[in-house]
XYZ file of C-alpha atoms in Angstrom:
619
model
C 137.968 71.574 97.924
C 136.859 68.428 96.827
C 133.366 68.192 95.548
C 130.793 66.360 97.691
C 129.007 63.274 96.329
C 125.739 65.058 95.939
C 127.613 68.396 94.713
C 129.236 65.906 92.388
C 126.011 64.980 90.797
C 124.677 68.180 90.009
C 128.348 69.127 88.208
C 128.223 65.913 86.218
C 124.430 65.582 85.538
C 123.944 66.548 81.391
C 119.645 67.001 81.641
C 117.452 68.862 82.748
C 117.750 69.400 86.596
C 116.947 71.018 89.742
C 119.364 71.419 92.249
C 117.548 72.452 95.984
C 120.565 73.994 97.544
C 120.177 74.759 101.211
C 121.703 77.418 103.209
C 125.826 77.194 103.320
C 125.565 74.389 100.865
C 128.126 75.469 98.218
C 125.696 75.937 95.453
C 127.632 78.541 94.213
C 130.768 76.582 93.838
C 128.795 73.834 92.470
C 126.867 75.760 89.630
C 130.685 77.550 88.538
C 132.095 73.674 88.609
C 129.435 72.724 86.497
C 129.738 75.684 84.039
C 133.060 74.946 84.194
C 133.065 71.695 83.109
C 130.065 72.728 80.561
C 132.385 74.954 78.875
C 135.692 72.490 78.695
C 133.218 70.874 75.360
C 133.926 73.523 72.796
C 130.719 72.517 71.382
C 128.326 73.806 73.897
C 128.187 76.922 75.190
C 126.592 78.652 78.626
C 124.024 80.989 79.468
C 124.077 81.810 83.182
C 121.451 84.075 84.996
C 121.256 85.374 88.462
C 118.679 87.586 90.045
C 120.939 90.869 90.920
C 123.458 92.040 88.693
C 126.030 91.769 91.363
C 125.492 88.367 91.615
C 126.261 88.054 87.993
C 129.456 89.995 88.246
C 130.526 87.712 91.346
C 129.565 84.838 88.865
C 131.348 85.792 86.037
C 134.537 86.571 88.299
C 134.791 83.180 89.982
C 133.571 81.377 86.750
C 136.788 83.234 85.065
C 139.069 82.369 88.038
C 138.089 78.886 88.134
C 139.076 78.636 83.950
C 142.275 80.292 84.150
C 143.221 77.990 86.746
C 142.311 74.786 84.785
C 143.685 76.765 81.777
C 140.456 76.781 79.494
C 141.181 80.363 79.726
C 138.458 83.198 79.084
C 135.146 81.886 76.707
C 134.390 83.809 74.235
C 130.513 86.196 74.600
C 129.262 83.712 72.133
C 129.760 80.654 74.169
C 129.084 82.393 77.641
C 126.850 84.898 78.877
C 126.530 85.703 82.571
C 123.306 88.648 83.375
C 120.415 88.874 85.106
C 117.253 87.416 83.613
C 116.065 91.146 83.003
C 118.806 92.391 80.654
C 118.751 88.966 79.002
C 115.826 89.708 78.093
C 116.334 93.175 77.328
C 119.169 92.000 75.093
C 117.284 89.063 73.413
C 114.608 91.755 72.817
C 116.828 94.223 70.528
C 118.695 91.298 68.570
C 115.022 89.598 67.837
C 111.922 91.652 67.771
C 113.315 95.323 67.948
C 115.557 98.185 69.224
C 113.716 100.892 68.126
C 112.328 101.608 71.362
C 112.982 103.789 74.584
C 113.547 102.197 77.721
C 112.100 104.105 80.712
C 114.215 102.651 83.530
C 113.121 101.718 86.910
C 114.983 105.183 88.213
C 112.469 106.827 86.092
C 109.081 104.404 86.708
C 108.839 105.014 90.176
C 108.544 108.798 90.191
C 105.824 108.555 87.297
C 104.053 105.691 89.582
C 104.010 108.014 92.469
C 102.941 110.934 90.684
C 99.904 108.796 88.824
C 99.195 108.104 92.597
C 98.723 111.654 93.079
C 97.273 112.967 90.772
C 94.329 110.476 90.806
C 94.708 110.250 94.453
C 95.191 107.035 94.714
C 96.682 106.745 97.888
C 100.223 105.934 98.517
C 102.298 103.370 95.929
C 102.698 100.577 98.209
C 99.289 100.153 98.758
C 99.747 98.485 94.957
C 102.837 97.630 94.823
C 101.955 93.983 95.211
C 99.661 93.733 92.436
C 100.752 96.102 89.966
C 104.017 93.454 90.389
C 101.627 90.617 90.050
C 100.350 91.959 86.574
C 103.578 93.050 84.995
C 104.726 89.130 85.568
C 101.681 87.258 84.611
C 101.071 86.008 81.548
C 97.263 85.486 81.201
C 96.504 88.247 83.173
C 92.537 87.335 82.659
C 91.421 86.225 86.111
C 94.287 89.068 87.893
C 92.284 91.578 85.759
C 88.949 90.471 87.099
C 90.510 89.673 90.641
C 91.899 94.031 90.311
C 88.974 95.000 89.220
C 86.414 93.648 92.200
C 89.108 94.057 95.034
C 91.096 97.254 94.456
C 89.900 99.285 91.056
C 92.181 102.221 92.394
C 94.785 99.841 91.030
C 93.207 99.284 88.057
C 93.187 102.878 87.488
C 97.096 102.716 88.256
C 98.032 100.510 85.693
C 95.862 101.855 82.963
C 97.316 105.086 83.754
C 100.821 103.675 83.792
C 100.342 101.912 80.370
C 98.289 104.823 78.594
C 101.520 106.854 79.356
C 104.067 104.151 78.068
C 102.248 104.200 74.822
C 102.339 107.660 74.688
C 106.147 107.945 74.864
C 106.529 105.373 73.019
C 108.412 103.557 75.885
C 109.014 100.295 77.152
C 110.026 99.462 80.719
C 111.567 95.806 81.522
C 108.922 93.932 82.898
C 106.992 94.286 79.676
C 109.983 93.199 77.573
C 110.560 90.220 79.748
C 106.714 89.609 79.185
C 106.943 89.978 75.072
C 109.969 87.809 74.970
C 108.146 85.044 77.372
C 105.247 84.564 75.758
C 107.212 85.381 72.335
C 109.255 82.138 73.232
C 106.130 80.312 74.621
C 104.305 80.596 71.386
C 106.580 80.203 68.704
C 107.431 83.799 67.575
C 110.841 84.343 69.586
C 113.885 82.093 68.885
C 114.955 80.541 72.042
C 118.332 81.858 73.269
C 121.223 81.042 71.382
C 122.905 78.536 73.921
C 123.270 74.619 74.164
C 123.183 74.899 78.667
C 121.397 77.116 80.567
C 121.983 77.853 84.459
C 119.667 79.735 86.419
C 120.827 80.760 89.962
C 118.151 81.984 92.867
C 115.513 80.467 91.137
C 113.248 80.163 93.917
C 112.745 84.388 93.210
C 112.038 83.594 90.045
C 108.161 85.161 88.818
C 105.944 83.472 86.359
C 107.316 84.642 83.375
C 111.600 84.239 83.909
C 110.488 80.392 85.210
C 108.280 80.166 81.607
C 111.663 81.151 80.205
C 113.448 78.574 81.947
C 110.870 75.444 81.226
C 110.483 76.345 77.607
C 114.130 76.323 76.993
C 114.493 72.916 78.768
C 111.728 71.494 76.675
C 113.211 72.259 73.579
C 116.863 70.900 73.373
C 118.608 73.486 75.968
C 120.119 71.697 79.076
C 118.565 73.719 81.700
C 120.051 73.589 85.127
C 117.675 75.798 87.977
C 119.390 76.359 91.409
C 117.930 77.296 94.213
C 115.983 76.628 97.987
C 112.374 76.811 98.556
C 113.430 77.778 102.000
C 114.575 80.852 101.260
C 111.609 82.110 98.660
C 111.486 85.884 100.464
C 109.866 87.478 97.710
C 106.672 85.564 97.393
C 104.974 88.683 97.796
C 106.312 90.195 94.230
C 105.532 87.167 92.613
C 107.794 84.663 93.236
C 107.608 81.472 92.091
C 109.148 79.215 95.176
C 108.039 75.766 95.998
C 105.416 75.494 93.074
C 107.146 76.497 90.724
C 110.183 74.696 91.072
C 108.202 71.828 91.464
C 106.658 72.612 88.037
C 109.924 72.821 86.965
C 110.527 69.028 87.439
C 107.241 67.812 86.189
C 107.452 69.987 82.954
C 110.849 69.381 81.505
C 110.995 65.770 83.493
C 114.134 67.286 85.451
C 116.379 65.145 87.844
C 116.239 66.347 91.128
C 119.712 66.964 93.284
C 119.900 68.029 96.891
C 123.165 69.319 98.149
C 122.686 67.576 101.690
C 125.705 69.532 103.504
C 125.855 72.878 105.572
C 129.853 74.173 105.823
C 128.556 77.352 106.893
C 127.081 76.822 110.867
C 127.745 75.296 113.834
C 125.058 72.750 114.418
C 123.167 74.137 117.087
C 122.461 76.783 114.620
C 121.593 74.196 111.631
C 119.199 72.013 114.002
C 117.373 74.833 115.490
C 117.188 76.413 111.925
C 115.900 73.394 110.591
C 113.452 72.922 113.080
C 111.834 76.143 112.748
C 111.765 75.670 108.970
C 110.001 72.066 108.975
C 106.891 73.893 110.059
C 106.628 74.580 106.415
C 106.014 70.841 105.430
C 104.591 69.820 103.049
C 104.995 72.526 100.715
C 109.003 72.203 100.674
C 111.950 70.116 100.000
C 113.662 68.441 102.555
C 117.590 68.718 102.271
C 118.266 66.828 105.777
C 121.342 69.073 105.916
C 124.405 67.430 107.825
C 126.467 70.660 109.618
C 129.820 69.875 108.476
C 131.593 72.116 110.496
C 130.163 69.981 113.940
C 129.085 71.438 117.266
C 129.919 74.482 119.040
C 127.880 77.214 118.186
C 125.190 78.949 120.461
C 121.470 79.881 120.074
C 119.811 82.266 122.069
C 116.809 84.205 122.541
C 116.680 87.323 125.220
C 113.231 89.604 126.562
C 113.558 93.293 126.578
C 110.618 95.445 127.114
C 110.455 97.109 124.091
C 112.682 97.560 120.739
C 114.858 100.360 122.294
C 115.833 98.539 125.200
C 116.619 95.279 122.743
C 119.133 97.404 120.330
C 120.560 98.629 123.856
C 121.190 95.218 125.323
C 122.645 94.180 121.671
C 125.050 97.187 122.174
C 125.827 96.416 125.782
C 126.714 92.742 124.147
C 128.832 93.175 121.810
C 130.528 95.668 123.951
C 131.404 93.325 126.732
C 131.966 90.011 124.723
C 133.428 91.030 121.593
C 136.404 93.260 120.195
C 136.992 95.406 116.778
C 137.736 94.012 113.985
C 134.149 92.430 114.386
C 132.905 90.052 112.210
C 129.064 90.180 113.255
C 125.411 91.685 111.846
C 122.446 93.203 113.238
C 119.357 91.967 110.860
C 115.935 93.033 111.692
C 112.386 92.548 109.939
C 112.131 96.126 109.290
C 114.239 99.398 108.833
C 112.637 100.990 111.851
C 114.287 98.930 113.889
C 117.807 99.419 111.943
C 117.342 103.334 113.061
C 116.620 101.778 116.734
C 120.123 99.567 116.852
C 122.223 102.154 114.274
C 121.132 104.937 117.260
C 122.188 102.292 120.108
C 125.498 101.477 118.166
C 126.287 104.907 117.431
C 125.929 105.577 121.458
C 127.838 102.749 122.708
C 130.732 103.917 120.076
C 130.875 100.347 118.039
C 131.664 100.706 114.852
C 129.017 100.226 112.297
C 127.628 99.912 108.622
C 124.143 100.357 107.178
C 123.100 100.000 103.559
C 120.791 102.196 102.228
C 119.358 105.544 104.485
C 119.271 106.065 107.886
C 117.673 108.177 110.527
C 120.607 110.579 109.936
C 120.031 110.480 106.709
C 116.330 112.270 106.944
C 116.057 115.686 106.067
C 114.256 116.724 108.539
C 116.300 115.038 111.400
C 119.582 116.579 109.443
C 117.641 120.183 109.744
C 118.030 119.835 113.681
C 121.590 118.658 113.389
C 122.373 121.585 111.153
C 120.404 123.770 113.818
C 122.635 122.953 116.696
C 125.580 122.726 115.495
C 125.109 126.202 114.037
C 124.349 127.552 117.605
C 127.844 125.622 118.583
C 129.988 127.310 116.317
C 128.092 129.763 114.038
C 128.380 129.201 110.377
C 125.397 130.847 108.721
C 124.223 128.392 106.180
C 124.245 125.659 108.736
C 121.127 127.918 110.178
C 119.630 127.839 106.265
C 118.954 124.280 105.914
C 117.125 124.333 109.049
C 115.481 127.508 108.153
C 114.136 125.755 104.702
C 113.294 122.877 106.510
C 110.988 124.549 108.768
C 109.105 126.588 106.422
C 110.895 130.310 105.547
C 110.345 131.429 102.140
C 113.282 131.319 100.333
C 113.751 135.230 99.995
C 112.848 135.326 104.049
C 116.269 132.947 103.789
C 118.371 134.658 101.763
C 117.228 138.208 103.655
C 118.410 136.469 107.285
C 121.166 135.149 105.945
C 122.283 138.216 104.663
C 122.035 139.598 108.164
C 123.670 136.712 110.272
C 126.941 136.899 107.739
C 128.061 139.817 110.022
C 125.979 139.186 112.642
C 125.487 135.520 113.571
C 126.804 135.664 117.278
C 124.128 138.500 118.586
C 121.569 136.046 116.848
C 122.866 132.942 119.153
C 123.709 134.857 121.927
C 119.775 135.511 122.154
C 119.239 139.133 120.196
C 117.394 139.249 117.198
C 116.842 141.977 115.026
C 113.473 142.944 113.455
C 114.847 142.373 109.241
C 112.436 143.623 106.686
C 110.210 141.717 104.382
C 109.646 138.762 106.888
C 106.219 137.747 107.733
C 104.760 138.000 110.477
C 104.881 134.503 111.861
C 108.087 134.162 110.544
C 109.849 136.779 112.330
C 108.158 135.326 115.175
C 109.926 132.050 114.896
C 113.075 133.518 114.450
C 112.696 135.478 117.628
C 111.891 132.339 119.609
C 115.164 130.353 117.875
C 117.260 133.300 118.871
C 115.707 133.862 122.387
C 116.420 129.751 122.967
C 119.758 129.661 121.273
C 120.746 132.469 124.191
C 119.904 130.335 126.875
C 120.548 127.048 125.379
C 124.544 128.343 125.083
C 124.134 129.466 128.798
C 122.912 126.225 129.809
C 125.304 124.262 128.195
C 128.345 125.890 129.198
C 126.546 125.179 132.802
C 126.979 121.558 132.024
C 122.963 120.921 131.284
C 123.997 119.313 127.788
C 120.575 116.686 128.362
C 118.381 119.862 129.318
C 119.341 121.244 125.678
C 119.089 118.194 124.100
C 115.505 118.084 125.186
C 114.252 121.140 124.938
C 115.601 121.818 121.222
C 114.231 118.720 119.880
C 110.529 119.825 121.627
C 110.981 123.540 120.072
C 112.230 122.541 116.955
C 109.208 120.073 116.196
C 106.994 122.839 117.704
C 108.143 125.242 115.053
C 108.116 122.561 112.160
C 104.260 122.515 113.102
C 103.921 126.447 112.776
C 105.015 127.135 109.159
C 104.451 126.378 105.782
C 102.375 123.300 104.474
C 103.147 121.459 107.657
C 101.255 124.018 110.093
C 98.363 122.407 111.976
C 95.210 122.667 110.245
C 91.565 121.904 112.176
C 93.464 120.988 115.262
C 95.237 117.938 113.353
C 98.475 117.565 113.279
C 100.334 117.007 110.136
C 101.563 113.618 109.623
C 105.262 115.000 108.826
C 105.142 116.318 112.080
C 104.190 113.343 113.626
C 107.240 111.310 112.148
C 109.584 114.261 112.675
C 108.318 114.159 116.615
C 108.920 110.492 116.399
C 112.571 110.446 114.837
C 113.524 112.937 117.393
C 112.881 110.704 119.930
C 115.815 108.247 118.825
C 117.787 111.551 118.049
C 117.640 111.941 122.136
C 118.264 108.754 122.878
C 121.228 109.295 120.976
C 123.011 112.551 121.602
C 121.955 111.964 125.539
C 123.770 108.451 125.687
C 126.812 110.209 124.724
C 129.058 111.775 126.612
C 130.722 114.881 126.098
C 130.301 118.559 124.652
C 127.341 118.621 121.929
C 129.429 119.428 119.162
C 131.295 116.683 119.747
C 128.108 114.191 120.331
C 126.274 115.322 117.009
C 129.948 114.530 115.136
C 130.052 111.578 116.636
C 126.749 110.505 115.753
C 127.049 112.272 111.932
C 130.175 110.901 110.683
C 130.237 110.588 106.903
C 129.097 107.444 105.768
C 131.342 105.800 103.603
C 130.462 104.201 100.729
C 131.784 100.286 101.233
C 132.028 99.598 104.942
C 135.092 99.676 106.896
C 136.995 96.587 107.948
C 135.737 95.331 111.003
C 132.202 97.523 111.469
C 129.182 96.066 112.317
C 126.748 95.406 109.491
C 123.261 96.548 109.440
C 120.672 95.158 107.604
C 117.662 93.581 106.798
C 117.067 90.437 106.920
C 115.557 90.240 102.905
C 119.069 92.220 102.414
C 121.304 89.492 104.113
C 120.425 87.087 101.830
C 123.762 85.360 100.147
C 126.075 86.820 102.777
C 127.147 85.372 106.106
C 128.806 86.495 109.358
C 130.098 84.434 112.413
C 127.579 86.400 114.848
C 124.345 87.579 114.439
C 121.609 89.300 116.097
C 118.195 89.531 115.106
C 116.421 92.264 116.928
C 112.622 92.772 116.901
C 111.561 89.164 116.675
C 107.875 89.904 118.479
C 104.820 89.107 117.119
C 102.733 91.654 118.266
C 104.284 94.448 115.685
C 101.714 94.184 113.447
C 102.955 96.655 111.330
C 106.239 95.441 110.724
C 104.678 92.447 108.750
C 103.986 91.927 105.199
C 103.088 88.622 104.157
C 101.892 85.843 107.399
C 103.049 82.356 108.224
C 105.060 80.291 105.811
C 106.007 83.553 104.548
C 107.498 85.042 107.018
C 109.303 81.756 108.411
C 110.675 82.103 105.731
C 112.289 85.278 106.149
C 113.173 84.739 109.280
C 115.173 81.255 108.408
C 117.101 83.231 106.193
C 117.927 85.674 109.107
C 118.915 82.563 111.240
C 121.204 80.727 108.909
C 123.750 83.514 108.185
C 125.454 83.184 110.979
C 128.357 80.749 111.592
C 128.800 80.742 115.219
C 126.592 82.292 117.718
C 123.299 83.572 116.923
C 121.047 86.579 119.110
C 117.351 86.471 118.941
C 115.589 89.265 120.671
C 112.245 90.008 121.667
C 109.372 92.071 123.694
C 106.260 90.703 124.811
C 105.378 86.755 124.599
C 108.082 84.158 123.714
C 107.593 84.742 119.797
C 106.002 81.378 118.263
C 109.463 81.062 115.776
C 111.599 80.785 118.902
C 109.150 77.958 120.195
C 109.256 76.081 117.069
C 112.870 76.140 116.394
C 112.711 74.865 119.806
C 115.072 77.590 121.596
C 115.585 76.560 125.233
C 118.919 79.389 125.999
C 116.231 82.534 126.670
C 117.223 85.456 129.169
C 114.492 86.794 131.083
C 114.746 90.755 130.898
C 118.586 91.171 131.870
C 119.716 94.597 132.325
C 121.278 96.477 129.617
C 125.123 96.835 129.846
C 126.221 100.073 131.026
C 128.142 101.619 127.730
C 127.922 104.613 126.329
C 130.704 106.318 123.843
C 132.224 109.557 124.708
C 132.562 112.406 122.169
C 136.217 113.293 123.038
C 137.561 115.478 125.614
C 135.428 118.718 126.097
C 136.604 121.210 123.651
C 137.417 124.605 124.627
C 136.856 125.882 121.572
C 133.064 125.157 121.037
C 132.014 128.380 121.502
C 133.852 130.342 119.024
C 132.593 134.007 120.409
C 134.009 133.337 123.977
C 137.141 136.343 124.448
């Protein structure tokens, strides 16, 4: 495709410069055209750096495509190096100032972070998260030190901790490399990267110390080339740079300033409502004034439900009647609560879907109750075990019932339990009551009271969670594992009773192995920080109230920012859903299409034809 005139500058422009690149704008064609053409001059060469590593590999591939097709063919690694600013700086770090080092990797921080919590009970991680971020990417940490100290010294305590324990393993992890090399290029003592361009992708998520990178580099010799929209700066609250410091950007290194003006992603409904919400920002952004190539057409929408259940059922009842498999669509929500909400709905309705990352069914606990039933359904022993663990049994208490059931599992679900030595007391009490409701359970589901079951297992079950082990009930409180475990279970009834069918068949239904890439064709779940880059031609957004608090982590230009990058992946038709008052984002992106409350669709999936065989003892 030919390039536009504005992409055109950006590719041809040899200084310093900022590109603001908003949503569907081709910046990603435009920075490979321009490394591209960078790398045609055998006498420069290209360092490229995006914020995820699969970014970079994405980069690297369609760089490499677009070469072999001009027939430039592959650069050599000492004229072109595509990473993340992180292992850049890892890498600078070993060929300059040392490798004599060990890296503790972020797989292995966050357990030692969690554990410093703990043991000098510190409270819980994320309470901070945000400023234990804040110090690892500041450079004169002087007035964050001071600002720690006064308004959280439990964090104080944190990183001390953290970095008392580094130095004793003589470890580094990457934020303090990135830090050395920052302020080793700053001051003197680091030689700058060994390129003639430089391209920084995403820069807008940049922190203080990869955009002191970038401006030192473009004020001494290195053509540096930042990419990015201050619209979409999600991460703010780790430190991000966004508006300011792109702006710093172009005062520092006196850096032309390019904005691709076009949108070949969305309809224009969605760009104009989009772009209204987003002006609310002004001043402290760039206007593109983005033109929606692709013309008129789409839809924007906004629909009332009473609460977050009843929003991920309407969404199901949606797709259902107004769109067919393959679908090419997303479900984005503020928070993964919500995902377990809509995942649950989906699952019911029988669409097709994919989430990244864990789900409800994912949850130990709520897998424990799966296991449970599905061992009264058809009997395998260790089925029973997980659930057993789960709820508190000693592991020799295990192994000794287990030992039993392997001959004698169907008296145990048909309701008789045996007195089995070496038990204690409480827990052969349990088991008694499992057994005893497992008899009658079986009775009243082959009676065709599959709900009753469903309800009444998911009420014992949490009821015997909360009578063993560390979980029991102390003082009359309830433990707050219980509490989420009581919680979960009530989207795990929502579920299984949607469903038709026998309840084997439900809980497969509803426990399918997820596979690791999605399938053609599902429905994607995510969040919306997650959909960031990607793009589908319908999209919901569920859970766009204001009254949940709890779902939000940073306020105003903050989050509409987020939830502009939730409205501009789709292409055609976008969903926004809501409980209580008209959300103020809706208002200011000026959304007139809102239903009042419509009734949810009537769909629900069915788990097959009732199998015969789900009671395996029947003769």
């Amino acid at each position: 495709m030919q390039s536009t005139p504005s992409q055109h500058a950006a590719i041809v422009c040899d200084k310093n410069m900022i590109l603001f690149a908003g949503p569907g704008s081709g910046k990603t064609a435009t920075s490979v055209q321009k490394a591209s053409r960078i790398l045609c001059d055998p006498n420069r060469s290209l360092l490229m750096c995006t914020f995820t590593r699969d970014s970079a590999q994405e980069m690297l591939h369609r760089l490499e495509k677009k070469m072999d097709e001009s027939g430039s063919g592959k650069p050599s690694p000492d004229r072109l190096r595509v990473s993340t600013l992180d292992s850049l700086c890892l890498w600078h770090y070993k060929a300059t100032i040392s490798d004599r080092f060990k890296l503790l990797s972020p797989q292995a921080q966050y357990p030692r972070l969690h554990q410093i919590c703990k043991e000098f009970d510190l409270g819980g991680l994320d309470e901070h998260q945000q400023l234990f971020d804040a110090y690892q990417a500041t450079r004169d940490r002087t007035q964050l030190v001071e600002k720690i100290r006064e308004e959280s010294p439990k964090t104080m305590v944190l990183i001390e901790q953290y970095y008392a324990y580094l130095k004793a393993c003589n470890s580094l992890d990457l934020a303090t490399i990135k830090r050395t090399v920052a302020i080793g290029l700053y001051e003197g003592t680091v030689p700058l990267f060994p390129f003639t361009d430089m391209i920084v992708d995403e820069v807008q998520d940049s922190d203080e110390l990869q955009l002191l990178i970038a401006i030192v580099h473009g004020q001494n010799g290195v053509i540096t080339s930042l990419v990015g929209d201050d619209d979409q700066t999600i991460y703010d609250w780790r430190a991000a740079c966004g508006y300011q410091g792109m702006i710093k950007f172009v005062q520092e290194c006196n850096a032309e300033v390019v904005r691709l003006g076009e949108n070949f992603r969305s309809k224009s409904e969605i760009v104009e409502h989009a772009t209204n919400l987003i002006r609310y920002n002004n001043p402290n952004r760039v206007e593109k004034n983005q033109k929606a190539e692709r013309g008129p057409g789409g839809f924007v929408g906004g629909c009332y439900q009473e609460d977050v259940e009843t929003e991920a059922e309407w969404i199901a009842g949606h797709i259902a009647e107004n769109h067919t498999h393959p679908y090419n669509m997303a479900v984005l929500s503020r928070t993964n609560i919500n995902l377990d909400i809509i995942e649950t709905a989906l699952n019911a309705a029988g669409i097709p879907n994919y989430r990244s990352g864990t789900s409800l069914w994912d949850r130990d606990d709520i897998a424990a109750y799966l296991s449970m039933m599905m061992f009264m359904c058809k009997g395998s022993p260790d089925l029973l075990a997980m659930a057993l663990g789960l709820l508190g049994f000693k592991s020799q208490s295990v192994n000794t019932i287990m030992a039993e059931l392997s001959s004698h599992h169907i008296r145990f679900r048909r309701g008789n339990a045996v007195d089995l030595p070496g038990l204690e007391p409480i827990e052969q009490t349990v088991l008694n009551q499992i057994s005893k409701c497992m008899g009658k359970w079986r009775q009243d589901a082959k009676d065709g009271q599959t709900d009753l079951v469903i309800y009444e297992s998911s009420a014992e079950f949490a009821r015997w969670y909360s009578t063993l082990g560390a979980v029991a009930k102390k003082s009359g409180k309830e433990h707050p594992k219980v509490t989420r475990l009581k919680k979960g279970m009530q989207s795990v009834e929502k579920a299984l009773t949607r469903i038709q069918g026998d309840l084997k068949g439900r809980i497969r239904l509803l426990t399918r192995k997820k596979k690791e890439e999605p399938e053609s064709g599902a429905v994607r779940l995510m969040t919306m920080h997650g959909s960031k880059g990607l793009e589908w031609d319908h999209v919901y957004l569920i859970g766009c109230e204001e009254t949940d608090d709890h779902n939000t982590i940073t306020e105003g230009p903050s989050e509409r920012r987020v939830f502009f990058v939730g409205m501009t992946r789709a292409r055609e038709s976008l969903w926004m859903t809501y409980g209580g008052k008209t959300p103020l984002f809706l208002l200011e992106a000026k959304v007139e299409n809102l239903l009042s409350s419509p009734e949810p669709f009537g769909v629900a999936a069915s788990a097959d034809e009732h199998d015969p065989s789900i009671w395996d003892d029947d003769e």
